[in-house]
PDB file of C-alpha atoms in Angstrom:
ATOM      1  CA  MET A   1     -60.772  61.799  15.484  1.00  0.00           C
ATOM      2  CA  VAL A   2     -61.127  60.953  11.838  1.00  0.00           C
ATOM      3  CA  LEU A   3     -57.356  60.938  11.441  1.00  0.00           C
ATOM      4  CA  THR A   4     -57.031  58.514  14.306  1.00  0.00           C
ATOM      5  CA  GLU A   5     -59.525  56.131  12.735  1.00  0.00           C
ATOM      6  CA  ILE A   6     -57.658  56.309   9.418  1.00  0.00           C
ATOM      7  CA  TRP A   7     -54.351  55.369  11.076  1.00  0.00           C
ATOM      8  CA  THR A   8     -56.033  52.548  12.950  1.00  0.00           C
ATOM      9  CA  SER A   9     -57.500  51.208   9.734  1.00  0.00           C
ATOM     10  CA  LEU A  10     -54.111  51.356   7.987  1.00  0.00           C
ATOM     11  CA  ILE A  11     -52.420  49.513  10.851  1.00  0.00           C
ATOM     12  CA  MET A  12     -55.077  46.789  10.892  1.00  0.00           C
ATOM     13  CA  TRP A  13     -54.861  46.422   7.105  1.00  0.00           C
ATOM     14  CA  PHE A  14     -51.072  46.081   7.278  1.00  0.00           C
ATOM     15  CA  PHE A  15     -51.398  43.525  10.087  1.00  0.00           C
ATOM     16  CA  TYR A  16     -53.925  41.386   8.233  1.00  0.00           C
ATOM     17  CA  ALA A  17     -51.877  41.659   5.040  1.00  0.00           C
ATOM     18  CA  LEU A  18     -48.812  40.427   6.904  1.00  0.00           C
ATOM     19  CA  ILE A  19     -50.507  37.411   8.481  1.00  0.00           C
ATOM     20  CA  PRO A  20     -50.514  35.280   5.280  1.00  0.00           C
ATOM     21  CA  CYS A  21     -46.793  35.855   4.977  1.00  0.00           C
ATOM     22  CA  LEU A  22     -46.171  34.659   8.521  1.00  0.00           C
ATOM     23  CA  LEU A  23     -48.650  31.812   8.733  1.00  0.00           C
ATOM     24  CA  THR A  24     -49.353  28.853   6.515  1.00  0.00           C
ATOM     25  CA  GLY A  25     -52.169  26.658   7.799  1.00  0.00           C
ATOM     26  CA  GLY A  26     -51.790  28.162  11.266  1.00  0.00           C
ATOM     27  CA  VAL A  27     -48.034  27.460  11.455  1.00  0.00           C
ATOM     28  CA  ALA A  28     -45.290  30.051  11.112  1.00  0.00           C
ATOM     29  CA  ILE A  29     -43.456  29.984   7.778  1.00  0.00           C
ATOM     30  CA  LEU A  30     -40.280  27.866   7.967  1.00  0.00           C
ATOM     31  CA  PRO A  31     -37.124  30.050   7.984  1.00  0.00           C
ATOM     32  CA  ALA A  32     -34.422  29.361   5.414  1.00  0.00           C
ATOM     33  CA  PRO A  33     -31.042  27.918   6.486  1.00  0.00           C
ATOM     34  CA  GLN A  34     -28.321  30.507   7.030  1.00  0.00           C
ATOM     35  CA  ASN A  35     -24.504  30.785   7.019  1.00  0.00           C
ATOM     36  CA  LEU A  36     -23.776  28.528   4.062  1.00  0.00           C
ATOM     37  CA  SER A  37     -20.129  27.587   3.558  1.00  0.00           C
ATOM     38  CA  VAL A  38     -18.020  24.862   1.918  1.00  0.00           C
ATOM     39  CA  ARG A  39     -15.252  22.992   3.712  1.00  0.00           C
ATOM     40  CA  SER A  40     -13.036  21.229   1.172  1.00  0.00           C
ATOM     41  CA  THR A  41      -9.997  19.108   2.030  1.00  0.00           C
ATOM     42  CA  ASN A  42      -8.195  16.699  -0.314  1.00  0.00           C
ATOM     43  CA  MET A  43     -10.968  16.932  -2.933  1.00  0.00           C
ATOM     44  CA  LYS A  44     -13.721  16.103  -0.416  1.00  0.00           C
ATOM     45  CA  HIS A  45     -16.294  18.924  -0.514  1.00  0.00           C
ATOM     46  CA  LEU A  46     -18.764  19.442   2.340  1.00  0.00           C
ATOM     47  CA  LEU A  47     -21.531  22.071   2.184  1.00  0.00           C
ATOM     48  CA  MET A  48     -22.494  23.258   5.686  1.00  0.00           C
ATOM     49  CA  TRP A  49     -25.155  25.580   7.145  1.00  0.00           C
ATOM     50  CA  SER A  50     -26.728  26.626  10.422  1.00  0.00           C
ATOM     51  CA  PRO A  51     -29.579  24.285  11.385  1.00  0.00           C
ATOM     52  CA  VAL A  52     -33.178  25.482  11.468  1.00  0.00           C
ATOM     53  CA  ILE A  53     -34.460  24.935  15.012  1.00  0.00           C
ATOM     54  CA  MET A  54     -38.112  23.933  15.424  1.00  0.00           C
ATOM     55  CA  PRO A  55     -38.730  22.656  18.968  1.00  0.00           C
ATOM     56  CA  GLY A  56     -40.134  19.140  19.000  1.00  0.00           C
ATOM     57  CA  GLU A  57     -39.883  18.790  15.212  1.00  0.00           C
ATOM     58  CA  THR A  58     -37.410  17.165  12.783  1.00  0.00           C
ATOM     59  CA  VAL A  59     -36.379  19.489   9.984  1.00  0.00           C
ATOM     60  CA  TYR A  60     -35.077  18.025   6.713  1.00  0.00           C
ATOM     61  CA  TYR A  61     -32.908  19.732   4.113  1.00  0.00           C
ATOM     62  CA  SER A  62     -32.520  19.521   0.353  1.00  0.00           C
ATOM     63  CA  VAL A  63     -29.481  20.671  -1.628  1.00  0.00           C
ATOM     64  CA  GLU A  64     -29.210  21.641  -5.273  1.00  0.00           C
ATOM     65  CA  TYR A  65     -26.295  22.740  -7.414  1.00  0.00           C
ATOM     66  CA  GLN A  66     -25.720  24.569 -10.670  1.00  0.00           C
ATOM     67  CA  GLY A  67     -22.506  24.279 -12.632  1.00  0.00           C
ATOM     68  CA  GLU A  68     -21.141  26.421 -15.413  1.00  0.00           C
ATOM     69  CA  TYR A  69     -22.886  24.357 -18.083  1.00  0.00           C
ATOM     70  CA  GLU A  70     -26.303  24.603 -16.395  1.00  0.00           C
ATOM     71  CA  SER A  71     -25.798  28.313 -15.833  1.00  0.00           C
ATOM     72  CA  LEU A  72     -24.846  29.131 -19.419  1.00  0.00           C
ATOM     73  CA  TYR A  73     -26.635  26.573 -21.593  1.00  0.00           C
ATOM     74  CA  THR A  74     -29.669  25.146 -19.767  1.00  0.00           C
ATOM     75  CA  SER A  75     -31.548  28.272 -18.612  1.00  0.00           C
ATOM     76  CA  HIS A  76     -30.090  28.233 -15.103  1.00  0.00           C
ATOM     77  CA  ILE A  77     -31.530  24.835 -14.215  1.00  0.00           C
ATOM     78  CA  TRP A  78     -30.781  23.542 -10.708  1.00  0.00           C
ATOM     79  CA  ILE A  79     -29.896  19.863 -10.201  1.00  0.00           C
ATOM     80  CA  PRO A  80     -30.696  17.982  -6.946  1.00  0.00           C
ATOM     81  CA  SER A  81     -27.616  16.740  -5.106  1.00  0.00           C
ATOM     82  CA  SER A  82     -26.856  13.025  -5.397  1.00  0.00           C
ATOM     83  CA  TRP A  83     -26.810  12.403  -1.648  1.00  0.00           C
ATOM     84  CA  CYS A  84     -28.759  15.231  -0.031  1.00  0.00           C
ATOM     85  CA  SER A  85     -32.448  14.967  -0.721  1.00  0.00           C
ATOM     86  CA  LEU A  86     -34.334  15.373   2.577  1.00  0.00           C
ATOM     87  CA  THR A  87     -31.298  14.809   4.794  1.00  0.00           C
ATOM     88  CA  GLU A  88     -31.478  15.497   8.537  1.00  0.00           C
ATOM     89  CA  GLY A  89     -28.005  16.848   9.263  1.00  0.00           C
ATOM     90  CA  PRO A  90     -26.968  20.453   8.558  1.00  0.00           C
ATOM     91  CA  GLU A  91     -24.307  19.384   6.040  1.00  0.00           C
ATOM     92  CA  CYS A  92     -24.061  17.678   2.657  1.00  0.00           C
ATOM     93  CA  ASP A  93     -21.192  15.885   0.915  1.00  0.00           C
ATOM     94  CA  VAL A  94     -21.275  17.347  -2.616  1.00  0.00           C
ATOM     95  CA  THR A  95     -18.036  15.691  -3.760  1.00  0.00           C
ATOM     96  CA  ASP A  96     -19.802  13.546  -6.373  1.00  0.00           C
ATOM     97  CA  ASP A  97     -21.684  16.586  -7.687  1.00  0.00           C
ATOM     98  CA  ILE A  98     -18.574  18.734  -8.237  1.00  0.00           C
ATOM     99  CA  THR A  99     -17.107  16.940 -11.262  1.00  0.00           C
ATOM    100  CA  ALA A 100     -15.368  19.788 -13.116  1.00  0.00           C
ATOM    101  CA  THR A 101     -12.943  22.543 -12.226  1.00  0.00           C
ATOM    102  CA  VAL A 102     -15.483  25.333 -12.781  1.00  0.00           C
ATOM    103  CA  PRO A 103     -17.525  27.572 -10.416  1.00  0.00           C
ATOM    104  CA  TYR A 104     -20.542  25.841  -8.834  1.00  0.00           C
ATOM    105  CA  SER A 105     -23.473  27.580  -7.180  1.00  0.00           C
ATOM    106  CA  LEU A 106     -25.006  25.702  -4.254  1.00  0.00           C
ATOM    107  CA  ARG A 107     -28.283  26.248  -2.433  1.00  0.00           C
ATOM    108  CA  VAL A 108     -30.228  24.602   0.405  1.00  0.00           C
ATOM    109  CA  ARG A 109     -33.719  24.814   1.847  1.00  0.00           C
ATOM    110  CA  ALA A 110     -35.473  23.389   4.893  1.00  0.00           C
ATOM    111  CA  THR A 111     -38.575  21.168   4.866  1.00  0.00           C
ATOM    112  CA  LEU A 112     -40.999  20.429   7.694  1.00  0.00           C
ATOM    113  CA  GLY A 113     -44.030  18.321   6.777  1.00  0.00           C
ATOM    114  CA  SER A 114     -45.692  20.030   3.832  1.00  0.00           C
ATOM    115  CA  GLN A 115     -43.810  23.278   4.380  1.00  0.00           C
ATOM    116  CA  SER A 116     -40.619  24.299   2.641  1.00  0.00           C
ATOM    117  CA  SER A 117     -38.483  27.330   3.314  1.00  0.00           C
ATOM    118  CA  ALA A 118     -37.069  29.685   0.767  1.00  0.00           C
ATOM    119  CA  TRP A 119     -33.769  28.684  -0.857  1.00  0.00           C
ATOM    120  CA  SER A 120     -30.544  29.978   0.656  1.00  0.00           C
ATOM    121  CA  THR A 121     -27.709  30.266  -1.857  1.00  0.00           C
ATOM    122  CA  LEU A 122     -23.979  30.138  -1.218  1.00  0.00           C
ATOM    123  CA  THR A 123     -22.643  33.676  -1.329  1.00  0.00           C
ATOM    124  CA  HIS A 124     -19.699  32.921  -3.623  1.00  0.00           C
ATOM    125  CA  PRO A 125     -19.647  30.042  -6.130  1.00  0.00           C
ATOM    126  CA  PHE A 126     -17.343  27.179  -5.163  1.00  0.00           C
ATOM    127  CA  ASN A 127     -14.495  25.908  -7.354  1.00  0.00           C
ATOM    128  CA  ARG A 128     -12.806  22.654  -6.409  1.00  0.00           C
ATOM    129  CA  ASN A 129      -9.362  24.066  -7.197  1.00  0.00           C
ATOM    130  CA  SER A 130      -9.640  25.891  -3.873  1.00  0.00           C
ATOM    131  CA  THR A 131      -9.547  22.613  -1.947  1.00  0.00           C
ATOM    132  CA  ILE A 132      -6.893  22.321   0.746  1.00  0.00           C
ATOM    133  CA  LEU A 133      -4.331  19.612  -0.050  1.00  0.00           C
ATOM    134  CA  THR A 134      -2.547  18.023   2.877  1.00  0.00           C
ATOM    135  CA  PRO A 135       0.510  15.724   2.880  1.00  0.00           C
ATOM    136  CA  PRO A 136      -0.407  12.035   2.792  1.00  0.00           C
ATOM    137  CA  GLY A 137      -0.237   9.804   5.811  1.00  0.00           C
ATOM    138  CA  MET A 138       2.638   7.352   5.440  1.00  0.00           C
ATOM    139  CA  GLU A 139       4.258   4.436   7.216  1.00  0.00           C
ATOM    140  CA  VAL A 140       7.999   3.927   6.786  1.00  0.00           C
ATOM    141  CA  THR A 141       9.426   0.515   7.672  1.00  0.00           C
ATOM    142  CA  LYS A 142      12.269  -1.789   6.720  1.00  0.00           C
ATOM    143  CA  ASP A 143      12.088  -5.291   5.328  1.00  0.00           C
ATOM    144  CA  GLY A 144      15.530  -6.732   5.897  1.00  0.00           C
ATOM    145  CA  PHE A 145      17.746  -4.241   4.083  1.00  0.00           C
ATOM    146  CA  HIS A 146      14.878  -2.815   1.979  1.00  0.00           C
ATOM    147  CA  LEU A 147      13.382   0.603   2.733  1.00  0.00           C
ATOM    148  CA  VAL A 148       9.577   0.300   2.485  1.00  0.00           C
ATOM    149  CA  ILE A 149       6.864   2.997   2.454  1.00  0.00           C
ATOM    150  CA  GLU A 150       3.071   2.675   2.432  1.00  0.00           C
ATOM    151  CA  LEU A 151       1.054   5.817   1.607  1.00  0.00           C
ATOM    152  CA  GLU A 152      -2.484   6.735   2.575  1.00  0.00           C
ATOM    153  CA  ASP A 153      -5.014   5.931  -0.156  1.00  0.00           C
ATOM    154  CA  LEU A 154      -6.762   9.247  -0.917  1.00  0.00           C
ATOM    155  CA  GLY A 155      -8.615   8.151  -4.049  1.00  0.00           C
ATOM    156  CA  PRO A 156      -8.042   7.705  -7.791  1.00  0.00           C
ATOM    157  CA  GLN A 157      -7.397  11.399  -8.470  1.00  0.00           C
ATOM    158  CA  PHE A 158      -4.283  11.478  -6.305  1.00  0.00           C
ATOM    159  CA  GLU A 159      -0.669  10.805  -7.150  1.00  0.00           C
ATOM    160  CA  PHE A 160       2.296  11.117  -4.809  1.00  0.00           C
ATOM    161  CA  ARG A 161       5.886  12.320  -5.007  1.00  0.00           C
ATOM    162  CA  VAL A 162       8.166  10.454  -2.598  1.00  0.00           C
ATOM    163  CA  ALA A 163      11.615  11.801  -1.761  1.00  0.00           C
ATOM    164  CA  TYR A 164      14.172   9.638   0.060  1.00  0.00           C
ATOM    165  CA  TRP A 165      17.839   9.997   0.947  1.00  0.00           C
ATOM    166  CA  ARG A 166      20.585   8.601   3.123  1.00  0.00           C
ATOM    167  CA  ARG A 167      20.923  10.668   6.291  1.00  0.00           C
ATOM    168  CA  GLU A 168      24.418  12.078   5.985  1.00  0.00           C
ATOM    169  CA  PRO A 169      25.972  15.449   5.046  1.00  0.00           C
ATOM    170  CA  GLY A 170      25.658  16.223   1.338  1.00  0.00           C
ATOM    171  CA  ALA A 171      23.449  13.201   0.614  1.00  0.00           C
ATOM    172  CA  LYS A 172      21.600  13.242  -2.715  1.00  0.00           C
ATOM    173  CA  GLU A 173      17.795  13.290  -2.574  1.00  0.00           C
ATOM    174  CA  HIS A 174      16.012  10.817  -4.847  1.00  0.00           C
ATOM    175  CA  VAL A 175      12.409  11.374  -6.001  1.00  0.00           C
ATOM    176  CA  LYS A 176       9.935   8.723  -7.125  1.00  0.00           C
ATOM    177  CA  THR A 177       6.362   9.207  -8.428  1.00  0.00           C
ATOM    178  CA  VAL A 178       3.752   6.827  -7.017  1.00  0.00           C
ATOM    179  CA  SER A 179       0.419   6.469  -8.842  1.00  0.00           C
ATOM    180  CA  SER A 180      -1.675   5.186  -5.928  1.00  0.00           C
ATOM    181  CA  GLY A 181      -1.589   4.629  -2.186  1.00  0.00           C
ATOM    182  CA  GLY A 182      -2.432   1.710   0.067  1.00  0.00           C
ATOM    183  CA  ILE A 183       0.289  -0.560  -1.369  1.00  0.00           C
ATOM    184  CA  PRO A 184       3.747  -1.172   0.187  1.00  0.00           C
ATOM    185  CA  LEU A 185       6.494   0.220  -2.032  1.00  0.00           C
ATOM    186  CA  TYR A 186      10.185  -0.772  -1.968  1.00  0.00           C
ATOM    187  CA  LEU A 187      12.356   2.328  -2.379  1.00  0.00           C
ATOM    188  CA  VAL A 188      15.995   1.305  -2.001  1.00  0.00           C
ATOM    189  CA  THR A 189      18.327  -1.328  -0.582  1.00  0.00           C
ATOM    190  CA  MET A 190      19.927   0.135   2.542  1.00  0.00           C
ATOM    191  CA  GLU A 191      23.500  -0.269   3.702  1.00  0.00           C
ATOM    192  CA  PRO A 192      24.180  -1.744   7.169  1.00  0.00           C
ATOM    193  CA  GLY A 193      24.663   0.861   9.858  1.00  0.00           C
ATOM    194  CA  ALA A 194      23.105   3.692   7.807  1.00  0.00           C
ATOM    195  CA  ALA A 195      19.919   5.736   8.349  1.00  0.00           C
ATOM    196  CA  TYR A 196      17.485   6.657   5.554  1.00  0.00           C
ATOM    197  CA  CYS A 197      14.758   9.327   5.545  1.00  0.00           C
ATOM    198  CA  VAL A 198      11.534   9.660   3.533  1.00  0.00           C
ATOM    199  CA  LYS A 199       8.970  12.430   2.907  1.00  0.00           C
ATOM    200  CA  ALA A 200       5.975  12.634   0.558  1.00  0.00           C
ATOM    201  CA  GLN A 201       3.489  15.059  -0.985  1.00  0.00           C
ATOM    202  CA  THR A 202       0.171  14.693  -2.805  1.00  0.00           C
ATOM    203  CA  PHE A 203      -0.483  15.822  -6.370  1.00  0.00           C
ATOM    204  CA  VAL A 204      -3.837  16.205  -8.164  1.00  0.00           C
ATOM    205  CA  LYS A 205      -3.674  16.510 -11.953  1.00  0.00           C
ATOM    206  CA  ALA A 206      -7.328  17.582 -12.235  1.00  0.00           C
ATOM    207  CA  ILE A 207      -6.607  20.882 -10.532  1.00  0.00           C
ATOM    208  CA  GLY A 208      -2.859  21.086 -11.199  1.00  0.00           C
ATOM    209  CA  ARG A 209      -1.930  21.510  -7.554  1.00  0.00           C
ATOM    210  CA  ARG A 210       0.235  19.741  -5.003  1.00  0.00           C
ATOM    211  CA  SER A 211       0.501  19.758  -1.225  1.00  0.00           C
ATOM    212  CA  ALA A 212       3.491  20.576   0.902  1.00  0.00           C
ATOM    213  CA  PHE A 213       5.867  17.742   1.805  1.00  0.00           C
ATOM    214  CA  SER A 214       5.202  15.781   4.951  1.00  0.00           C
ATOM    215  CA  GLN A 215       7.596  15.686   7.873  1.00  0.00           C
ATOM    216  CA  ALA A 216      10.518  13.387   7.156  1.00  0.00           C
ATOM    217  CA  GLU A 217      10.507   9.968   8.798  1.00  0.00           C
ATOM    218  CA  CYS A 218      13.752   8.047   9.200  1.00  0.00           C
ATOM    219  CA  VAL A 219      14.722   4.434   9.850  1.00  0.00           C
ATOM    220  CA  GLU A 220      18.137   3.063  10.697  1.00  0.00           C
ATOM    221  CA  VAL A 221      19.738  -0.276   9.898  1.00  0.00           C
ATOM    222  CA  GLN A 222      21.914  -0.993  12.903  1.00  0.00           C
ATOM    223  CA  GLY A 223      23.247  -4.200  14.418  1.00  0.00           C
ATOM    224  CA  GLU A 224      22.064  -6.168  11.452  1.00  0.00           C
ATOM    225  CA  VAL A 225      25.360  -7.772  10.492  1.00  0.00           C
ATOM    226  CA  LEU A 226      23.927 -11.080  11.701  1.00  0.00           C
ATOM    227  CA  PRO A 227      22.268 -11.905   8.358  1.00  0.00           C
ATOM    228  CA  LEU A 228      25.618 -11.315   6.628  1.00  0.00           C
ATOM    229  CA  ALA A 229      27.371 -13.577   9.128  1.00  0.00           C
ATOM    230  CA  LEU A 230      24.702 -16.192   8.625  1.00  0.00           C
ATOM    231  CA  ALA A 231      25.133 -15.961   4.871  1.00  0.00           C
ATOM    232  CA  LEU A 232      28.907 -16.364   5.246  1.00  0.00           C
ATOM    233  CA  PHE A 233      28.430 -19.290   7.612  1.00  0.00           C
ATOM    234  CA  ALA A 234      26.016 -20.911   5.184  1.00  0.00           C
ATOM    235  CA  PHE A 235      28.520 -20.473   2.335  1.00  0.00           C
ATOM    236  CA  VAL A 236      31.336 -22.022   4.347  1.00  0.00           C
ATOM    237  CA  GLY A 237      29.049 -24.864   5.400  1.00  0.00           C
ATOM    238  CA  PHE A 238      28.074 -25.460   1.798  1.00  0.00           C
ATOM    239  CA  MET A 239      31.707 -25.601   0.713  1.00  0.00           C
ATOM    240  CA  LEU A 240      32.517 -28.020   3.521  1.00  0.00           C
ATOM    241  CA  ILE A 241      29.634 -30.232   2.514  1.00  0.00           C
ATOM    242  CA  PHE A 242      30.655 -29.957  -1.127  1.00  0.00           C
ATOM    243  CA  VAL A 243      34.159 -31.219  -0.285  1.00  0.00           C
ATOM    244  CA  ALA A 244      33.353 -33.556   2.609  1.00  0.00           C
ATOM    245  CA  VAL A 245      30.549 -35.526   0.952  1.00  0.00           C
ATOM    246  CA  PRO A 246      32.595 -36.783  -2.041  1.00  0.00           C
ATOM    247  CA  LEU A 247      35.541 -37.506   0.289  1.00  0.00           C
ATOM    248  CA  SER A 248      33.291 -39.459   2.635  1.00  0.00           C
ATOM    249  CA  VAL A 249      31.807 -41.432  -0.243  1.00  0.00           C
ATOM    250  CA  TRP A 250      35.284 -42.310  -1.523  1.00  0.00           C
ATOM    251  CA  LYS A 251      36.448 -43.318   1.959  1.00  0.00           C
ATOM    252  CA  MET A 252      33.370 -45.459   2.505  1.00  0.00           C
ATOM    253  CA  GLY A 253      33.967 -47.161  -0.822  1.00  0.00           C
ATOM    254  CA  GLN A 254      37.521 -47.935   0.239  1.00  0.00           C
ATOM    255  CA  LEU A 255      36.341 -49.395   3.539  1.00  0.00           C
ATOM    256  CA  LEU A 256      33.716 -51.527   1.856  1.00  0.00           C
ATOM    257  CA  ARG A 257      36.243 -52.739  -0.669  1.00  0.00           C
ATOM    258  CA  TYR A 258      38.798 -53.857   1.949  1.00  0.00           C
ATOM    259  CA  SER A 259      36.087 -55.322   4.177  1.00  0.00           C
ATOM    260  CA  CYS A 260      34.431 -57.423   1.488  1.00  0.00           C
ATOM    261  CA  CYS A 261      37.504 -58.133  -0.650  1.00  0.00           C
ATOM    262  CA  PRO A 262      40.564 -58.160   1.617  1.00  0.00           C
ATOM    263  CA  VAL A 263      44.054 -58.550   0.120  1.00  0.00           C
ATOM    264  CA  VAL A 264      45.338 -62.127   0.778  1.00  0.00           C
ATOM    265  CA  VAL A 265      49.034 -62.655   1.422  1.00  0.00           C
ATOM    266  CA  ILE A 266      50.095 -66.131   0.189  1.00  0.00           C
ATOM    267  CA  PRO A 267      52.414 -68.022   2.562  1.00  0.00           C
ATOM    268  CA  ASP A 268      55.869 -68.826   1.328  1.00  0.00           C
ATOM    269  CA  THR A 269      55.126 -72.559   1.448  1.00  0.00           C
ATOM    270  CA  LEU A 270      52.501 -72.098  -1.304  1.00  0.00           C
ATOM    271  CA  LYS A 271      54.820 -70.237  -3.564  1.00  0.00           C
ATOM    272  CA  VAL A 272      56.397 -72.398  -6.346  1.00  0.00           C
ATOM    273  CA  THR A 273      59.917 -71.642  -7.353  1.00  0.00           C
ATOM    274  CA  ASN A 274      61.902 -72.831 -10.336  1.00  0.00           C
ATOM    275  CA  SER A 275      64.460 -74.621  -8.146  1.00  0.00           C
ATOM    276  CA  PRO A 276      65.591 -77.821  -9.954  1.00  0.00           C
ATOM    277  CA  GLN A 277      66.260 -79.563  -6.664  1.00  0.00           C
ATOM    278  CA  LYS A 278      62.590 -79.392  -5.604  1.00  0.00           C
ATOM    279  CA  LEU A 279      61.457 -80.609  -8.996  1.00  0.00           C
ATOM    280  CA  ILE A 280      63.926 -83.507  -8.966  1.00  0.00           C
ATOM    281  CA  SER A 281      62.700 -84.688  -5.526  1.00  0.00           C
ATOM    282  CA  CYS A 282      59.195 -85.119  -6.901  1.00  0.00           C
ATOM    283  CA  ARG A 283      58.036 -88.127  -8.750  1.00  0.00           C
ATOM    284  CA  LYS A 284      56.207 -87.800 -11.999  1.00  0.00           C
ATOM    285  CA  GLU A 285      52.828 -87.816 -10.262  1.00  0.00           C
ATOM    286  CA  GLU A 286      54.125 -85.332  -7.790  1.00  0.00           C
ATOM    287  CA  VAL A 287      55.478 -83.199 -10.623  1.00  0.00           C
ATOM    288  CA  ASP A 288      52.004 -83.054 -12.151  1.00  0.00           C
ATOM    289  CA  ALA A 289      50.480 -82.264  -8.782  1.00  0.00           C
ATOM    290  CA  CYS A 290      53.048 -79.569  -8.167  1.00  0.00           C
ATOM    291  CA  ALA A 291      52.416 -78.053 -11.593  1.00  0.00           C
ATOM    292  CA  MET A 292      48.638 -78.010 -10.925  1.00  0.00           C
ATOM    293  CA  THR A 293      49.244 -76.422  -7.492  1.00  0.00           C
ATOM    294  CA  ALA A 294      51.359 -73.727  -9.084  1.00  0.00           C
ATOM    295  CA  VAL A 295      48.640 -72.896 -11.660  1.00  0.00           C
ATOM    296  CA  LEU A 296      45.925 -72.744  -9.001  1.00  0.00           C
ATOM    297  CA  SER A 297      48.122 -70.582  -6.801  1.00  0.00           C
ATOM    298  CA  GLU A 298      48.709 -68.109  -9.618  1.00  0.00           C
ATOM    299  CA  GLU A 299      44.971 -67.895 -10.454  1.00  0.00           C
ATOM    300  CA  LEU A 300      44.111 -67.458  -6.765  1.00  0.00           C
ATOM    301  CA  PHE A 301      46.702 -64.695  -6.431  1.00  0.00           C
ATOM    302  CA  ARG A 302      45.359 -62.898  -9.497  1.00  0.00           C
ATOM    303  CA  THR A 303      41.812 -63.134  -8.205  1.00  0.00           C
ATOM    304  CA  TRP A 304      42.553 -61.523  -4.823  1.00  0.00           C
ATOM    305  CA  THR A 305      44.794 -58.876  -6.202  1.00  0.00           C
TER     306      THR A 305
END
């Protein structure tokens, strides 16, 4: 009987000792978030966890991080995340917090009203050099005979290696480094009737890694001899104009000259000869008149010719 009372007392003591751990102000202690993980793609780092479910309540979360410097030189201080102080969703973008290629510890806790859960810490520290790099999105087009590519803009940390070649057996592959995306880039002048292919990969100097190459995309210049024909036609037209315009001007000048200043043919009766018989048949007055007529006729002839 005494032993039974002792066991009952111990059980009651254990129960009452456990109540403060389970209740805070009459409400069960908030559980900590579980299953922490980091999903990182193309230098975008997202901390994720399983949500804490409290029926009818909105649970908020806070995230903190600790880099190598804080761990070694500042007594293991934890720094609140830039974007995740009392956030509702079960994830946090910690890209702006991960600024060096060193291990980072991450932790999260839940908050409901005045209650806060214990901190849950990521099992293994995260290093951004483990991010998954994917080939960039790209658009390959042609501008006349120019091969043009526009790459996806992934941010200032990214560079790109672009390889392009003419699609034919034994073609040489050319490689060009592009410092940023989002801007159309002219690669090469294509030959009519030929096809050209392009592929690209990302490169991040901060972590010294590069992605695989994208699938090749090809464009073909076919049936585009029309611009060349137009250029040839324009050249021939220019040469015709170059020759025809001066010729037309000269011809018009000739027409205007003969229209405004025609050549006058003097009748034979106005022509004066040196025949003595005609001079003898004239009187003195007539001789003077004939001489004057001869002078005027010569001046008139010179004027019209």
